[in-house]
Amino acid sequence: LGDFTRRIDTRQVNNRVIDALIKAGAFDSFGLKKSQLIAMATEALKSGQSVQKNRSAGQITFFDVFGEEAEGMGDIELTPPEIPELTEKELLTSEKEVFGFYLTGDPFNAVAPLGRVFSTHTLSGILDAGEGKICRIAGILTAYKRHITKKGDYMAFLTIEADNAALDVTLFPKSYQEYHHRLTIDEPMFMVVQTQLVDGTVKVNAEKILTLDDFNEEGFSKITLIVPPSVAMRENYQKLLGVLQKNPGSTPFLLRINSPEGPKVLLKPPARFRVNLNANLIKSWEKICGRNALKIEFPLLDAINRPNNRYRKSFKAAEG
């Protein structure tokens, strides 16, 4: 990095440009972490400016004397700090900042298993849901624009993305007032939405916006973990116990064992055995038991569509 700043025209390349080059991966071949390069950039640029200032003043430098053969001997000495690499989320955010899109991954992947069990529709599929349907969708909030209505109320137009699809969602004043504090760019959004047909086009309006914390609120999630016959063997139970122990939390669950030797067994673990419903729990359980080896229901959300549902009273209370 020091050699680079010594050679460039530092009148044209500032710290912001170097930062963008680092985030774009231009210096990945140096074998350093992006976090280290970012931390070193300012000092490297200052040193490069100093060398070039001496040249401009007519002072003879080491390289003026020995020429190209001296390359590598007089490089600016910079010691990479011992710091951790940027998180995956930070790396992806940096890519989008530079390129305008994610290059090496998708931030939704981190929560995709949870998004899958939560959603009733994909972002592309919801446009075929029809008029007036209550649906659940999930994605990353990539953009939003606030708008003031004629009455002076705030509302917002959102864009969420997942699995290479994007969807525009409208947040009307009532919902905006309740959920605007949850609008954070590049954060996962779990939404209850309603479709609306406008001039022959399906529009999507947000009714509720949920965060990861909501999934483990009391009574929000009903979890049944399923052990299929092919896995219902003693040697696998310790692995499954390990999955539960790595995801402790406050949400109760049921365990359904589909034994190859007999009928299905439904177990209710002691109250002290509770889990945190998150993407890692789903991914780890399915790795052992197979896809869809969990049944996850959301009684309070289901009550929105079923007026006579026994959870409706609880839902209204939760709404305040």
Short mmCIF file of C-alpha atoms in Angstrom, two decimals:
data_model
loop_
_atom_site.label_atom_id
_atom_site.label_comp_id
_atom_site.label_asym_id
_atom_site.label_seq_id
_atom_site.Cartn_x
_atom_site.Cartn_y
_atom_site.Cartn_z
CA LEU A 1 0.00 0.00 0.00
CA GLY A 2 2.91 2.31 0.76
CA ASP A 3 4.43 1.64 -2.66
CA PHE A 4 1.09 2.46 -4.28
CA THR A 5 0.72 5.82 -2.53
CA ARG A 6 4.33 6.71 -3.42
CA ARG A 7 3.66 6.18 -7.12
CA ILE A 8 0.22 7.75 -7.58
CA ASP A 9 -0.52 11.44 -8.05
CA THR A 10 -1.76 12.28 -4.56
CA ARG A 11 -3.20 15.52 -5.88
CA GLN A 12 -5.74 13.46 -7.81
CA VAL A 13 -6.22 10.51 -5.44
CA ASN A 14 -7.46 11.26 -1.94
CA ASN A 15 -8.33 9.08 1.04
CA ARG A 16 -11.87 8.58 -0.20
CA VAL A 17 -10.63 7.14 -3.49
CA ILE A 18 -8.26 4.74 -1.74
CA ASP A 19 -11.04 3.68 0.62
CA ALA A 20 -13.26 2.92 -2.38
CA LEU A 21 -10.48 0.92 -4.06
CA ILE A 22 -9.99 -1.13 -0.89
CA LYS A 23 -13.71 -1.87 -0.60
CA ALA A 24 -13.84 -2.77 -4.29
CA GLY A 25 -11.15 -5.41 -3.75
CA ALA A 26 -8.39 -3.66 -5.74
CA PHE A 27 -5.79 -4.55 -3.09
CA ASP A 28 -6.98 -8.06 -2.19
CA SER A 29 -3.82 -9.52 -3.76
CA PHE A 30 -1.78 -7.90 -0.98
CA GLY A 31 -2.93 -10.67 1.33
CA LEU A 32 -4.26 -8.32 4.00
CA LYS A 33 -7.73 -7.95 5.45
CA LYS A 34 -9.83 -5.10 4.16
CA SER A 35 -10.12 -3.85 7.74
CA GLN A 36 -6.31 -3.63 7.96
CA LEU A 37 -6.01 -1.81 4.64
CA ILE A 38 -8.68 0.71 5.65
CA ALA A 39 -6.89 1.33 8.96
CA MET A 40 -3.56 1.88 7.15
CA ALA A 41 -4.89 4.03 4.30
CA THR A 42 -4.62 7.46 5.94
CA GLU A 43 -1.02 6.97 7.10
CA ALA A 44 -0.03 5.50 3.73
CA LEU A 45 -1.47 8.48 1.89
CA LYS A 46 0.30 10.96 4.21
CA SER A 47 3.61 9.20 3.63
CA GLY A 48 3.08 9.18 -0.12
CA GLN A 49 2.26 12.87 -0.09
CA SER A 50 5.46 13.55 1.86
CA VAL A 51 7.60 11.72 -0.71
CA GLN A 52 5.97 13.55 -3.60
CA LYS A 53 6.26 16.90 -1.83
CA ASN A 54 10.03 16.39 -1.54
CA ARG A 55 10.22 15.59 -5.22
CA SER A 56 8.23 18.69 -6.13
CA ALA A 57 10.63 20.78 -4.03
CA GLY A 58 13.57 19.42 -6.02
CA GLN A 59 14.93 17.22 -3.24
CA ILE A 60 16.68 14.05 -4.46
CA THR A 61 15.08 10.87 -3.14
CA PHE A 62 16.46 7.38 -2.70
CA PHE A 63 14.62 6.30 -5.82
CA ASP A 64 15.99 9.15 -7.90
CA VAL A 65 19.49 7.88 -7.14
CA PHE A 66 19.02 4.14 -7.56
CA GLY A 67 16.08 4.04 -10.00
CA GLU A 68 13.82 1.05 -10.65
CA GLU A 69 16.31 -1.44 -9.16
CA ALA A 70 15.58 0.04 -5.74
CA GLU A 71 11.92 -0.91 -5.94
CA GLY A 72 10.86 -2.69 -2.77
CA MET A 73 13.78 -1.44 -0.66
CA GLY A 74 12.47 1.99 0.16
CA ASP A 75 8.78 1.24 0.45
CA ILE A 76 6.98 3.17 3.10
CA GLU A 77 6.98 1.04 6.24
CA LEU A 78 3.45 0.32 7.39
CA THR A 79 2.66 -2.30 9.99
CA PRO A 80 -0.78 -3.90 9.56
CA PRO A 81 -2.73 -3.63 12.82
CA GLU A 82 -3.89 -6.84 14.47
CA ILE A 83 -7.62 -6.33 14.05
CA PRO A 84 -10.45 -8.62 12.93
CA GLU A 85 -11.82 -8.52 9.42
CA LEU A 86 -15.02 -6.63 8.71
CA THR A 87 -18.16 -8.67 9.30
CA GLU A 88 -19.85 -10.26 6.30
CA LYS A 89 -22.57 -7.66 6.55
CA GLU A 90 -20.01 -4.82 6.57
CA LEU A 91 -18.18 -6.32 3.58
CA LEU A 92 -21.40 -6.61 1.58
CA THR A 93 -22.47 -3.10 2.55
CA SER A 94 -19.08 -1.83 1.37
CA GLU A 95 -19.52 -3.58 -1.98
CA LYS A 96 -22.91 -1.99 -2.50
CA GLU A 97 -21.52 1.39 -1.49
CA VAL A 98 -18.87 1.14 -4.23
CA PHE A 99 -20.61 -0.81 -7.01
CA GLY A 100 -24.25 -0.05 -6.34
CA PHE A 101 -24.99 -3.75 -5.88
CA TYR A 102 -23.82 -6.75 -3.84
CA LEU A 103 -20.94 -8.57 -5.55
CA THR A 104 -19.83 -11.57 -3.48
CA GLY A 105 -23.03 -12.44 -1.63
CA ASP A 106 -26.51 -11.46 -0.54
CA PRO A 107 -27.12 -10.06 2.97
CA PHE A 108 -30.50 -11.79 2.98
CA ASN A 109 -28.73 -15.18 3.03
CA ALA A 110 -27.96 -14.70 6.72
CA VAL A 111 -31.68 -14.73 7.59
CA ALA A 112 -33.05 -16.60 4.55
CA PRO A 113 -34.08 -19.76 6.48
CA LEU A 114 -36.16 -17.65 8.87
CA GLY A 115 -37.56 -15.64 5.98
CA ARG A 116 -38.61 -18.86 4.24
CA VAL A 117 -40.60 -20.24 7.17
CA PHE A 118 -42.15 -16.83 7.84
CA SER A 119 -43.20 -15.93 4.32
CA THR A 120 -46.39 -17.00 2.60
CA HIS A 121 -45.16 -15.54 -0.70
CA THR A 122 -41.88 -14.70 -2.39
CA LEU A 123 -41.26 -11.13 -3.50
CA SER A 124 -41.92 -12.09 -7.11
CA GLY A 125 -44.83 -14.41 -6.33
CA ILE A 126 -46.85 -11.92 -4.32
CA LEU A 127 -47.77 -10.03 -7.48
CA ASP A 128 -49.91 -13.04 -8.43
CA ALA A 129 -51.66 -13.19 -5.06
CA GLY A 130 -54.72 -11.28 -6.21
CA GLU A 131 -56.69 -8.39 -4.74
CA GLY A 132 -57.01 -7.79 -1.01
CA LYS A 133 -54.85 -10.68 0.17
CA ILE A 134 -53.03 -10.58 3.50
CA CYS A 135 -49.55 -12.01 2.94
CA ARG A 136 -46.23 -12.34 4.71
CA ILE A 137 -42.97 -11.46 2.97
CA ALA A 138 -39.33 -11.00 3.93
CA GLY A 139 -36.33 -9.25 2.46
CA ILE A 140 -33.61 -6.66 2.96
CA LEU A 141 -34.62 -3.01 3.02
CA THR A 142 -32.51 -1.47 0.26
CA ALA A 143 -34.18 1.92 -0.09
CA TYR A 144 -36.97 4.06 1.25
CA LYS A 145 -38.28 7.51 0.50
CA ARG A 146 -40.33 9.54 2.94
CA HIS A 147 -43.31 11.48 1.63
CA ILE A 148 -45.65 14.06 3.15
CA THR A 149 -49.34 13.72 2.30
CA LYS A 150 -51.70 16.62 1.62
CA LYS A 151 -52.84 16.32 5.23
CA GLY A 152 -49.28 16.77 6.43
CA ASP A 153 -48.81 13.15 7.50
CA TYR A 154 -45.66 11.16 6.83
CA MET A 155 -45.67 7.98 4.77
CA ALA A 156 -42.92 6.10 2.93
CA PHE A 157 -42.18 4.13 -0.21
CA LEU A 158 -39.95 1.14 0.48
CA THR A 159 -37.92 -1.23 -1.67
CA ILE A 160 -37.03 -4.65 -0.31
CA GLU A 161 -34.91 -7.30 -2.00
CA ALA A 162 -34.38 -11.04 -1.61
CA ASP A 163 -33.20 -13.84 -3.90
CA ASN A 164 -32.46 -11.49 -6.80
CA ALA A 165 -35.97 -10.03 -6.71
CA ALA A 166 -37.10 -6.57 -5.63
CA LEU A 167 -40.49 -5.33 -4.49
CA ASP A 168 -41.89 -1.86 -3.88
CA VAL A 169 -43.98 -1.56 -0.72
CA THR A 170 -46.03 1.41 0.45
CA LEU A 171 -46.13 2.36 4.12
CA PHE A 172 -49.19 4.54 4.66
CA PRO A 173 -49.35 7.17 7.46
CA LYS A 174 -50.92 4.98 10.17
CA SER A 175 -48.37 2.19 9.67
CA TYR A 176 -45.55 4.69 9.18
CA GLN A 177 -46.25 6.27 12.54
CA GLU A 178 -46.01 2.87 14.22
CA TYR A 179 -43.06 1.36 12.36
CA HIS A 180 -40.88 4.15 10.93
CA HIS A 181 -38.28 3.60 13.65
CA ARG A 182 -37.69 0.11 12.25
CA LEU A 183 -36.68 1.35 8.80
CA THR A 184 -32.95 0.73 8.58
CA ILE A 185 -31.23 0.32 5.22
CA ASP A 186 -29.59 -3.09 4.64
CA GLU A 187 -31.47 -4.63 7.57
CA PRO A 188 -33.87 -7.60 7.21
CA MET A 189 -37.56 -6.76 7.10
CA PHE A 190 -40.36 -9.21 7.90
CA MET A 191 -43.67 -7.76 6.82
CA VAL A 192 -47.37 -8.45 6.93
CA VAL A 193 -48.73 -6.80 3.80
CA GLN A 194 -51.98 -6.44 1.91
CA THR A 195 -52.30 -6.48 -1.85
CA GLN A 196 -54.31 -3.86 -3.68
CA LEU A 197 -55.31 -3.70 -7.35
CA VAL A 198 -54.74 -0.21 -8.77
CA ASP A 199 -55.40 0.39 -12.48
CA GLY A 200 -54.86 -3.28 -13.20
CA THR A 201 -51.57 -3.43 -11.28
CA VAL A 202 -51.04 -5.15 -7.94
CA LYS A 203 -49.69 -2.80 -5.27
CA VAL A 204 -48.36 -3.96 -1.91
CA ASN A 205 -49.08 -2.06 1.30
CA ALA A 206 -47.33 -2.79 4.60
CA GLU A 207 -49.57 -3.49 7.60
CA LYS A 208 -46.92 -4.64 10.10
CA ILE A 209 -43.12 -4.57 10.11
CA LEU A 210 -41.35 -7.09 12.31
CA THR A 211 -37.75 -7.47 13.42
CA LEU A 212 -35.73 -10.52 14.45
CA ASP A 213 -36.55 -9.87 18.12
CA ASP A 214 -40.29 -10.21 17.51
CA PHE A 215 -39.99 -13.89 16.65
CA ASN A 216 -39.17 -14.73 20.26
CA GLU A 217 -41.77 -12.56 21.94
CA GLU A 218 -44.11 -14.56 24.17
CA GLY A 219 -46.82 -16.29 22.18
CA PHE A 220 -45.60 -15.06 18.79
CA SER A 221 -44.11 -18.30 17.45
CA LYS A 222 -45.32 -21.87 17.83
CA ILE A 223 -42.50 -24.30 17.05
CA THR A 224 -42.63 -28.03 16.37
CA LEU A 225 -39.27 -29.66 15.68
CA ILE A 226 -39.63 -32.85 13.66
CA VAL A 227 -37.32 -35.87 13.74
CA PRO A 228 -37.99 -38.04 10.65
CA PRO A 229 -37.74 -41.86 10.76
CA SER A 230 -34.38 -41.86 8.98
CA VAL A 231 -32.89 -39.72 11.75
CA ALA A 232 -34.73 -41.12 14.78
CA MET A 233 -31.74 -43.05 16.09
CA ARG A 234 -29.87 -42.70 19.34
CA GLU A 235 -26.61 -41.63 17.67
CA ASN A 236 -28.37 -38.61 16.16
CA TYR A 237 -30.08 -37.41 19.32
CA GLN A 238 -26.87 -35.97 20.77
CA LYS A 239 -26.36 -33.93 17.58
CA LEU A 240 -29.90 -32.59 17.82
CA LEU A 241 -29.42 -31.77 21.49
CA GLY A 242 -26.30 -29.85 20.51
CA VAL A 243 -28.35 -27.77 18.06
CA LEU A 244 -30.81 -26.87 20.82
CA GLN A 245 -28.03 -26.04 23.28
CA LYS A 246 -26.38 -23.69 20.77
CA ASN A 247 -29.62 -21.75 20.33
CA PRO A 248 -30.94 -21.15 23.87
CA GLY A 249 -33.74 -18.65 24.27
CA SER A 250 -37.22 -17.99 25.59
CA THR A 251 -39.45 -19.71 23.03
CA PRO A 252 -41.02 -23.07 23.97
CA PHE A 253 -41.21 -25.86 21.42
CA LEU A 254 -42.62 -29.32 20.81
CA LEU A 255 -40.57 -32.28 19.60
CA ARG A 256 -42.22 -34.73 17.21
CA ILE A 257 -40.35 -38.00 16.73
CA ASN A 258 -41.45 -40.07 13.75
CA SER A 259 -39.92 -43.34 14.86
CA PRO A 260 -39.48 -46.10 12.26
CA GLU A 261 -40.41 -48.64 14.93
CA GLY A 262 -43.74 -47.22 16.04
CA PRO A 263 -46.22 -44.35 16.01
CA LYS A 264 -45.32 -40.68 16.09
CA VAL A 265 -44.38 -39.35 19.51
CA LEU A 266 -45.06 -35.72 20.47
CA LEU A 267 -42.94 -34.52 23.38
CA LYS A 268 -43.21 -31.30 25.36
CA PRO A 269 -39.80 -30.55 26.91
CA PRO A 270 -39.54 -29.14 30.45
CA ALA A 271 -40.06 -25.38 30.73
CA ARG A 272 -36.34 -24.76 31.20
CA PHE A 273 -35.65 -26.12 27.69
CA ARG A 274 -36.45 -23.25 25.36
CA VAL A 275 -34.88 -22.02 22.16
CA ASN A 276 -34.18 -18.87 20.22
CA LEU A 277 -36.01 -18.99 16.90
CA ASN A 278 -33.47 -17.78 14.37
CA ALA A 279 -31.96 -18.69 11.02
CA ASN A 280 -29.15 -20.71 12.61
CA LEU A 281 -31.58 -22.95 14.51
CA ILE A 282 -33.54 -23.68 11.33
CA LYS A 283 -30.44 -24.25 9.21
CA SER A 284 -28.74 -26.51 11.77
CA TRP A 285 -31.86 -28.59 12.45
CA GLU A 286 -32.58 -29.05 8.74
CA LYS A 287 -28.97 -30.04 8.09
CA ILE A 288 -29.55 -33.12 10.24
CA CYS A 289 -33.26 -33.78 9.73
CA GLY A 290 -33.82 -32.50 6.22
CA ARG A 291 -35.71 -29.62 4.64
CA ASN A 292 -39.00 -28.65 6.27
CA ALA A 293 -38.26 -30.65 9.43
CA LEU A 294 -39.75 -27.78 11.40
CA LYS A 295 -43.33 -26.62 11.63
CA ILE A 296 -43.49 -22.99 12.66
CA GLU A 297 -46.77 -21.16 13.11
CA PHE A 298 -47.51 -17.55 13.96
CA PRO A 299 -50.89 -17.56 15.76
CA LEU A 300 -51.11 -13.82 16.34
CA LEU A 301 -50.48 -13.07 12.67
CA ASP A 302 -52.83 -15.78 11.47
CA ALA A 303 -55.56 -14.12 13.54
CA ILE A 304 -55.56 -11.17 11.16
CA ASN A 305 -57.17 -13.31 8.48
CA ARG A 306 -59.41 -15.33 10.77
CA PRO A 307 -61.79 -13.08 12.76
CA ASN A 308 -63.06 -15.96 14.89
CA ASN A 309 -59.62 -17.31 15.65
CA ARG A 310 -59.07 -17.88 19.38
CA TYR A 311 -55.90 -15.76 19.21
CA ARG A 312 -57.67 -12.68 17.85
CA LYS A 313 -58.18 -11.19 21.31
CA SER A 314 -54.48 -11.62 22.05
CA PHE A 315 -53.58 -10.02 18.74
CA LYS A 316 -55.70 -6.95 19.43
CA ALA A 317 -54.15 -6.64 22.86
CA ALA A 318 -50.69 -6.84 21.32
CA GLU A 319 -51.62 -4.10 18.86
CA GLY A 320 -52.48 -1.88 21.79
#
